[in-house]
CSV table of C-alpha atoms and ligand atoms in Angstrom, one decimal:
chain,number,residue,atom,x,y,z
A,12,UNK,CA,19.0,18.0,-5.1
A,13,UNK,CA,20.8,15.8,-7.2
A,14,UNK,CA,20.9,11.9,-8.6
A,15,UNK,CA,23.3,11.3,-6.3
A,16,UNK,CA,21.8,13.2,-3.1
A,17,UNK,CA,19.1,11.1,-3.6
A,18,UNK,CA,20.7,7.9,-3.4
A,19,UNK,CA,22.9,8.6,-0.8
A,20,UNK,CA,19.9,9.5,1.6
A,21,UNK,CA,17.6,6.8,0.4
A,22,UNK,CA,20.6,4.3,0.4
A,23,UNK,CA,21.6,6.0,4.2
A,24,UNK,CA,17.7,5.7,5.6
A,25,UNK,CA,17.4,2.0,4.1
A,26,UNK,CA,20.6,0.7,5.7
A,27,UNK,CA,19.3,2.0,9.2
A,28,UNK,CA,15.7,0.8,8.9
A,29,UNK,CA,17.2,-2.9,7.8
A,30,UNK,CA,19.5,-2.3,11.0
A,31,UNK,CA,16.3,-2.0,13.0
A,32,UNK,CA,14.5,-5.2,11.3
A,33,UNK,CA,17.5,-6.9,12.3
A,34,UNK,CA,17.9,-6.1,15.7
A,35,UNK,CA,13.7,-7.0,15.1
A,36,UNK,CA,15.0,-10.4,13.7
A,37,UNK,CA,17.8,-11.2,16.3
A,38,UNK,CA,15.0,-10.8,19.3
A,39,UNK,CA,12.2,-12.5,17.9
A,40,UNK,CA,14.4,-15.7,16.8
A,41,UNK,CA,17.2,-16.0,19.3
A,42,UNK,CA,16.9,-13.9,22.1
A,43,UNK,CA,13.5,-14.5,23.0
A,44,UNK,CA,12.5,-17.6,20.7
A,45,UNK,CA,9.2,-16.1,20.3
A,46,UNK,CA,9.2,-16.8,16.4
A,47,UNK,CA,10.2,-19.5,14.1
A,48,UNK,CA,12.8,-17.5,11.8
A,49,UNK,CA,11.7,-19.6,8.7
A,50,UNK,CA,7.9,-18.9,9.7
A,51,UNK,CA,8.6,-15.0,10.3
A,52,UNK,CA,10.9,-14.0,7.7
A,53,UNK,CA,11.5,-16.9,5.4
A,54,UNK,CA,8.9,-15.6,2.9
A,55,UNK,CA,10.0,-11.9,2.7
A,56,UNK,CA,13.5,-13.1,2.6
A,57,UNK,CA,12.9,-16.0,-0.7
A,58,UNK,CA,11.1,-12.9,-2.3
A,59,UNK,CA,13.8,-10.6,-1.7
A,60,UNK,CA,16.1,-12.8,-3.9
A,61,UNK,CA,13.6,-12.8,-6.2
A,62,UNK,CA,12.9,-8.8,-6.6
A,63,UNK,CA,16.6,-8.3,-7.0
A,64,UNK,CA,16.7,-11.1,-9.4
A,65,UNK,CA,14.1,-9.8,-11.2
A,66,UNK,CA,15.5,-6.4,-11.2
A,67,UNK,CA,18.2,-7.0,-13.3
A,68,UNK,CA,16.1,-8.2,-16.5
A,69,UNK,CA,13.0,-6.3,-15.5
A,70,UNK,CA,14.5,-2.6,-13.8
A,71,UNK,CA,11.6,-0.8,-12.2
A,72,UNK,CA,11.4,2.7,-11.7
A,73,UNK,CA,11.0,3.4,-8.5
A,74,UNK,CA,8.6,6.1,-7.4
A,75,UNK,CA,11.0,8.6,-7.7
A,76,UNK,CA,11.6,7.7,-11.8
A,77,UNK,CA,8.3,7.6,-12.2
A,78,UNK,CA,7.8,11.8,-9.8
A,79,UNK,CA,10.9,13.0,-12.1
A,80,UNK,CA,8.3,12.2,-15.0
A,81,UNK,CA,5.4,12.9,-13.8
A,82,UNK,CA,7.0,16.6,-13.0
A,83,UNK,CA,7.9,16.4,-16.5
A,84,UNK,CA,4.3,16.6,-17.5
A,85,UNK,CA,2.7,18.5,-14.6
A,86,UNK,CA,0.7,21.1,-15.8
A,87,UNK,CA,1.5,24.0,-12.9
A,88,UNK,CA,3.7,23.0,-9.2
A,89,UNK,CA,2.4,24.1,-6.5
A,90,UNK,CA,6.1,26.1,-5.6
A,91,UNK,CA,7.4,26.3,-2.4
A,92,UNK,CA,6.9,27.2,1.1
A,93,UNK,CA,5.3,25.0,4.3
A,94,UNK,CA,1.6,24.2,2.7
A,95,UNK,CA,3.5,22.6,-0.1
A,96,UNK,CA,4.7,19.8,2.1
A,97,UNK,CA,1.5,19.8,4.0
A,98,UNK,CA,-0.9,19.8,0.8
A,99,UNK,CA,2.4,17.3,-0.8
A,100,UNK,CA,1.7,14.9,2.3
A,101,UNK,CA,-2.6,15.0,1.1
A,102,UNK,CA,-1.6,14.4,-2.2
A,103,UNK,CA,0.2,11.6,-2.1
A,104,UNK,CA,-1.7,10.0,0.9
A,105,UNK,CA,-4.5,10.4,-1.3
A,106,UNK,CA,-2.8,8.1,-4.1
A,107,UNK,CA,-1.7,5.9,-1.5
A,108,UNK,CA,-5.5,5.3,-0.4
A,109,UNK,CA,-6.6,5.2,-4.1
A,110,UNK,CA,-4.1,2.0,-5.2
A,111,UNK,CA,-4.8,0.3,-2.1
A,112,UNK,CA,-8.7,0.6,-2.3
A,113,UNK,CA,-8.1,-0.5,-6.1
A,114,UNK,CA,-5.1,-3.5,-4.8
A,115,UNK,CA,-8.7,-4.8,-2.3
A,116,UNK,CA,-11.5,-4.2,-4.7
A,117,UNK,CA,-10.3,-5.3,-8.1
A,118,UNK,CA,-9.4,-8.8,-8.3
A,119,UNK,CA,-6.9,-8.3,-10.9
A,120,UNK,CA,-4.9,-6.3,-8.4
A,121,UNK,CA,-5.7,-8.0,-5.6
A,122,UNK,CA,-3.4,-10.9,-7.2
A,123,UNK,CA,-0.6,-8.9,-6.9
A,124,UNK,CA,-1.4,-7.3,-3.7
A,125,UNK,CA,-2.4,-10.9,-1.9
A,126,UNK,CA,1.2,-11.8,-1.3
A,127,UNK,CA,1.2,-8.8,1.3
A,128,UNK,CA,-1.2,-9.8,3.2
A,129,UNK,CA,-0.6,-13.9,2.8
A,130,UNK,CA,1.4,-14.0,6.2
A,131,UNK,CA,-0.3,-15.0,9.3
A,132,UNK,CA,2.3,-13.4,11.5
A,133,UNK,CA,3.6,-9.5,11.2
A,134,UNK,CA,7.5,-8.8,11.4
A,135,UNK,CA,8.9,-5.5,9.8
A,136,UNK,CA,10.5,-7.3,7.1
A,137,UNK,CA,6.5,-8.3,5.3
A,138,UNK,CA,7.2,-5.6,3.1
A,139,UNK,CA,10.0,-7.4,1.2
A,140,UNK,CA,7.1,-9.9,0.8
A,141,UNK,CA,5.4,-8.0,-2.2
A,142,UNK,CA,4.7,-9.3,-5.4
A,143,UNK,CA,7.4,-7.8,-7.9
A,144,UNK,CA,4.5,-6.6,-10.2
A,145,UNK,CA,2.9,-4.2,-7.3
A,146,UNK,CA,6.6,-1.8,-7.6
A,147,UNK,CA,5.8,-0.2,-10.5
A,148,UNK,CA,2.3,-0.4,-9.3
A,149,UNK,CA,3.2,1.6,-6.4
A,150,UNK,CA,5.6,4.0,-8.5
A,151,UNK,CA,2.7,5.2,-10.9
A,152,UNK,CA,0.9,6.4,-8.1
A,153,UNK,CA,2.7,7.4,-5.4
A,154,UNK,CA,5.4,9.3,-8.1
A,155,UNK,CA,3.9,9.8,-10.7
A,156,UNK,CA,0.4,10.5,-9.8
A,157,UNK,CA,1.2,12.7,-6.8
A,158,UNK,CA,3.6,15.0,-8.8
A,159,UNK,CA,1.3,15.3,-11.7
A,160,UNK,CA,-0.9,17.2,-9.3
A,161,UNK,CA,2.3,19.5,-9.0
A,162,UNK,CA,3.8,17.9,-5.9
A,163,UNK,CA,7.8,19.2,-6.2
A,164,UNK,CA,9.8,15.6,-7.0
A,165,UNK,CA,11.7,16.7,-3.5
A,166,UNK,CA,8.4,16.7,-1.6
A,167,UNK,CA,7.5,13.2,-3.2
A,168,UNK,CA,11.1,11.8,-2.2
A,169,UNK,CA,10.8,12.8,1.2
A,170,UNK,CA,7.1,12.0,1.6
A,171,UNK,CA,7.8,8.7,-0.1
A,172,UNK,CA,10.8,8.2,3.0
A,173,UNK,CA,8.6,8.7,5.5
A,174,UNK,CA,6.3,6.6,4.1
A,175,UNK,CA,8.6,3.9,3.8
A,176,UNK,CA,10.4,4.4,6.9
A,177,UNK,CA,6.8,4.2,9.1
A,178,UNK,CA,5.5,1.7,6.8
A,179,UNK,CA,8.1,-0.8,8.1
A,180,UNK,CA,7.2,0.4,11.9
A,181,UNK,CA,3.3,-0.3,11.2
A,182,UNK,CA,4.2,-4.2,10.3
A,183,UNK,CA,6.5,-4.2,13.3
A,184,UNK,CA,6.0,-7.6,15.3
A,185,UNK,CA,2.5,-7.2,18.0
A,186,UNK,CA,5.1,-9.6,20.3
A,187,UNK,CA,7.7,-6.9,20.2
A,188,UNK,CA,5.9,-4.0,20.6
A,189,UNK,CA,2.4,-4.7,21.5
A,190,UNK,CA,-0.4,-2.3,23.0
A,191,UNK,CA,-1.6,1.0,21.9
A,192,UNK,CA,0.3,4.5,20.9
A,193,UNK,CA,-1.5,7.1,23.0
A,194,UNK,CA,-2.6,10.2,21.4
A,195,UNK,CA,-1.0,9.1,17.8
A,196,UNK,CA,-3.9,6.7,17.5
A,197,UNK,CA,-5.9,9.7,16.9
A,198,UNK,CA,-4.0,11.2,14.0
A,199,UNK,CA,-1.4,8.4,12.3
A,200,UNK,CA,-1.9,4.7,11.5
A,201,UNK,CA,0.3,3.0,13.9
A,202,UNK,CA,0.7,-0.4,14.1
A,203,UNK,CA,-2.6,-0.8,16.1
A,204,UNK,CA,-4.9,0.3,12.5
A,205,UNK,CA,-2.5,-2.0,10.1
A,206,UNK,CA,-2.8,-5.0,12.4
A,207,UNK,CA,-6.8,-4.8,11.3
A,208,UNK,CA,-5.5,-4.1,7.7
A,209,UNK,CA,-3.8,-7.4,7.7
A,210,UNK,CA,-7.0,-9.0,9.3
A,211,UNK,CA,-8.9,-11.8,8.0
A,212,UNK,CA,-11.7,-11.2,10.4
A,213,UNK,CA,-14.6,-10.4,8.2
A,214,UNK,CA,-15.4,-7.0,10.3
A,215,UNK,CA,-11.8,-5.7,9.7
A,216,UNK,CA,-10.9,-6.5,6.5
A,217,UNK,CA,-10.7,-3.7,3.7
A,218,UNK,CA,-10.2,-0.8,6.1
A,219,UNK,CA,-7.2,1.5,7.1
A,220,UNK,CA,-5.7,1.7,3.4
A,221,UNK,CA,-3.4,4.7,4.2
A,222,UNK,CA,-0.1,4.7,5.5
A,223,UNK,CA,1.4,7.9,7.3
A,224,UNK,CA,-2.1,10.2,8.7
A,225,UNK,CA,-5.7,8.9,9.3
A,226,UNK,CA,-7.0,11.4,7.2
A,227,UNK,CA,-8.2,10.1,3.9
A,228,UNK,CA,-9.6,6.9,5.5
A,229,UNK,CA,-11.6,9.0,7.7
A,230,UNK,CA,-13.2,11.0,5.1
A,231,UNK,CA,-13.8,7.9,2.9
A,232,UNK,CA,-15.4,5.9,5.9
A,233,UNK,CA,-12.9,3.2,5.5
A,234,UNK,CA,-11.7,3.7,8.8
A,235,UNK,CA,-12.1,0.9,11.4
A,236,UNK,CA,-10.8,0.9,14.8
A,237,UNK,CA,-9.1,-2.6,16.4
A,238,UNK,CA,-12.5,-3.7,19.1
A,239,UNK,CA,-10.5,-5.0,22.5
A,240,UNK,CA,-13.9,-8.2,22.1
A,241,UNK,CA,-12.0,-8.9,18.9
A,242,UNK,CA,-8.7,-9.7,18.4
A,243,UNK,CA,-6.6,-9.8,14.7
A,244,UNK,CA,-6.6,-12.8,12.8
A,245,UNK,CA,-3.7,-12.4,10.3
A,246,UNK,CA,-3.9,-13.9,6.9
A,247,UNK,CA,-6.1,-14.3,4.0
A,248,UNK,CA,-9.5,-16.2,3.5
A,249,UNK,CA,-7.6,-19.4,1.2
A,250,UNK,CA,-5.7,-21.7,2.8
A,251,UNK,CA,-2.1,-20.7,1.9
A,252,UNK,CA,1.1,-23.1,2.3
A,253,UNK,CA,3.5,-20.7,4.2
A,254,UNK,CA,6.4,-22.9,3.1
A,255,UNK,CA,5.8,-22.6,-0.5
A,256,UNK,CA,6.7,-19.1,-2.4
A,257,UNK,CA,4.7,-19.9,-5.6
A,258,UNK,CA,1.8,-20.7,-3.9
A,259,UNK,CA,2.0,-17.4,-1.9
A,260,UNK,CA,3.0,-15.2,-4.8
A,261,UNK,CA,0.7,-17.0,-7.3
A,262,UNK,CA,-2.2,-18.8,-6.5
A,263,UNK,CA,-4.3,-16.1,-6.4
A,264,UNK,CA,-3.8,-15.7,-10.2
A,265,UNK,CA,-4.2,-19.8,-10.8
A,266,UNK,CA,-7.7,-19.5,-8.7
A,267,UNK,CA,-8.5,-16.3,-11.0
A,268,UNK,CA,-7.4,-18.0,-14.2
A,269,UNK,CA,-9.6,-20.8,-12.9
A,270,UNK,CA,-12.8,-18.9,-12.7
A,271,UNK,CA,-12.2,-17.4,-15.9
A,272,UNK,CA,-11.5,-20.3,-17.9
A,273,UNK,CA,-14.7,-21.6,-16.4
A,274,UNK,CA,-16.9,-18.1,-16.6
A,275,UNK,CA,-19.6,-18.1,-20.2
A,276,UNK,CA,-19.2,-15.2,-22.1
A,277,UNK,CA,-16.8,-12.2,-22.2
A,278,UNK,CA,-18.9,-9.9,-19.8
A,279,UNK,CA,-18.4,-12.2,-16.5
A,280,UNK,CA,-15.1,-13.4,-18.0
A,281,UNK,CA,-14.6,-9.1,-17.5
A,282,UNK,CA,-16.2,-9.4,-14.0
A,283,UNK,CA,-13.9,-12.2,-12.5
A,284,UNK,CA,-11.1,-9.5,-13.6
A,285,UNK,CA,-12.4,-6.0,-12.3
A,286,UNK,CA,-15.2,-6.9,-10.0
A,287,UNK,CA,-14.0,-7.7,-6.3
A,288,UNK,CA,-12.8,-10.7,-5.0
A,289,UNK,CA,-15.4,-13.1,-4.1
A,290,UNK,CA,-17.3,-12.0,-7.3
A,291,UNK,CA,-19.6,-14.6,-8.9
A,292,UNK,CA,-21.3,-15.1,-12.1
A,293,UNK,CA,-23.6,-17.1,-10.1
A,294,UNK,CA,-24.3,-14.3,-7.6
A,295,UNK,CA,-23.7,-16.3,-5.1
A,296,UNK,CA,-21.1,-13.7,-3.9
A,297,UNK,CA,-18.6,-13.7,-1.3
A,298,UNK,CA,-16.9,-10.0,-1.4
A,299,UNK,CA,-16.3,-8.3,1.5
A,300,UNK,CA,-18.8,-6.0,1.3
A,301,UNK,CA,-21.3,-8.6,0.7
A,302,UNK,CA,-19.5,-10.6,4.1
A,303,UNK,CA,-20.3,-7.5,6.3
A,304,UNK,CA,-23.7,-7.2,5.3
A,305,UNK,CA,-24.4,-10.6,6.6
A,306,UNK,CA,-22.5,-10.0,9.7
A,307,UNK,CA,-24.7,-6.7,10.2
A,308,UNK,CA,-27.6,-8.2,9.5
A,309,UNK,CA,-30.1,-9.4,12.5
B,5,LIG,ZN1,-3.7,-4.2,1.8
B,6,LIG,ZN1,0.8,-4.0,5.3
């Protein structure tokens, strides 16, 4: 496939999942009033101008730059035939769990990740609400990761798609299309497992990192089903001003720079960096992990 192919199919795929977000939009905010449109989509909307903005001084690659050079460098490809799509899809599902376990567990990361989750509502449109330093975040992985382990640049464009295709449809608005998926619940994330992603209920948070199958979170044991005697509470721990885009896209770095202007010595200066959120010099922690102990606990 050429330059071109590729652009006119991303380009084509795009233009119809926007058409859908819309038609998300129009029934949320005028049809059915359901949602304030400045609550739902102001947000991803302010940081769209921003990424495209930010584009032009700063052009990312993309994850399919950064497949065509990781190709480049791959040491054998794993040629072609149906198991290259199917081991293609493991691959870069596996990368996709790997940055996301890294964008919850390192607090470095987690600053660029936070914006994501900052919302307390879903639309289809949160994606647009990333921090501009997560895309080429995302492109090292998901392209140039996966096809380092000899994933065919094709494979990791049309894995990549479908990724961002369903990815939209798993932040699609609970008021729109609420309820369970049947059998898929047993095999794909559906909206149902990245409602509890975007949790703030201590019990759900840091689970269901993948995207497209179950698979990797399964095996890891990060899996963690949506309990009908709980429901979601969207958001993050800190109090966030929903009107205010620097305080959603930065104060997660002011509140880091904070604790490491005020940390003694370089060693838990380099654990308010890497360590995860909730980290203390103190030990008086408040990770997640440390969260679901007590909540386990008798
Ligand atoms: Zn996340
Ligand atoms: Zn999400």
């Amino acid at each position: 496939m050429t330059a071109e192919d590729y652009a006119r199919i991303g380009g084509i795929v795009f233009a119809l999942s926007m058409a859908v977000s819309l038609l998300e939009m129009l029934w949320l905010t005028v049809v059915s009033k359901r949602e304030s449109f400045l609550h739902a989509y102001g947000q991803p909307l302010k940081n769209a101008v921003f990424i495209e903005l930010s584009s032009l001084v700063l052009p990312t690659l993309g994850t399919l730059g950064f497949a065509l050079l990781g190709a480049g460098l791959a040491p054998f490809t794993l040629g072609e035939g149906w198991h290259t799509w199917l081991i293609g899809l493991l691959v870069f599902e596996f990368w996709y769990w790997v940055q996301h376990w890294l964008g919850h567990k390192v607090r470095l990361l987690w600053c660029i990740h936070a914006p994501h989750h900052a919302p307390d509502t879903l639309t289809s449109l949160i994606g647009l609400g990333r921090s501009v330093l997560e895309l080429p975040y995302l492109g090292f992985f998901l392209g140039f990761m996966t096809a380092l382990c000899g994933v065919p640049v094709e494979v990791v464009f049309f894995v990549s798609l479908a990724d961002g295709v369903w990815g939209k449809f798993l932040h699609i608005s609970p008021r729109l299309v609420p309820g369970k998926y049947g059998p898929l619940e047993y095999v794909l994330q559906t909206p149902t497992w990245h409602r509890v992603h975007h949790a703030k209920n201590v019990r759900y948070m840091d689970s269901n990192y993948t995207s497209l199958t179950l698979f990797w979170d399964w095996l890891f044991g990060t899996l963690e089903p949506l309990r009908e005697d709980e429901p979601v509470v969207y958001g993050i721990t800190r109090e966030v001003n929903p009107r205010s885009w620097l305080d959603v896209q930065f104060s997660e770095m002011r509140a880091l720079w904070a604790d490491l202007s005020a940390a003694p010595g370089l060693r838990n200066k380099l654990g308010y960096l890497f360590m995860p959120p909730g980290w203390s010099h103190s030990g008086e922690h408040k990770t997640v992990s440390h969260q679901k102990r007590l909540l386990a606990a008798p």
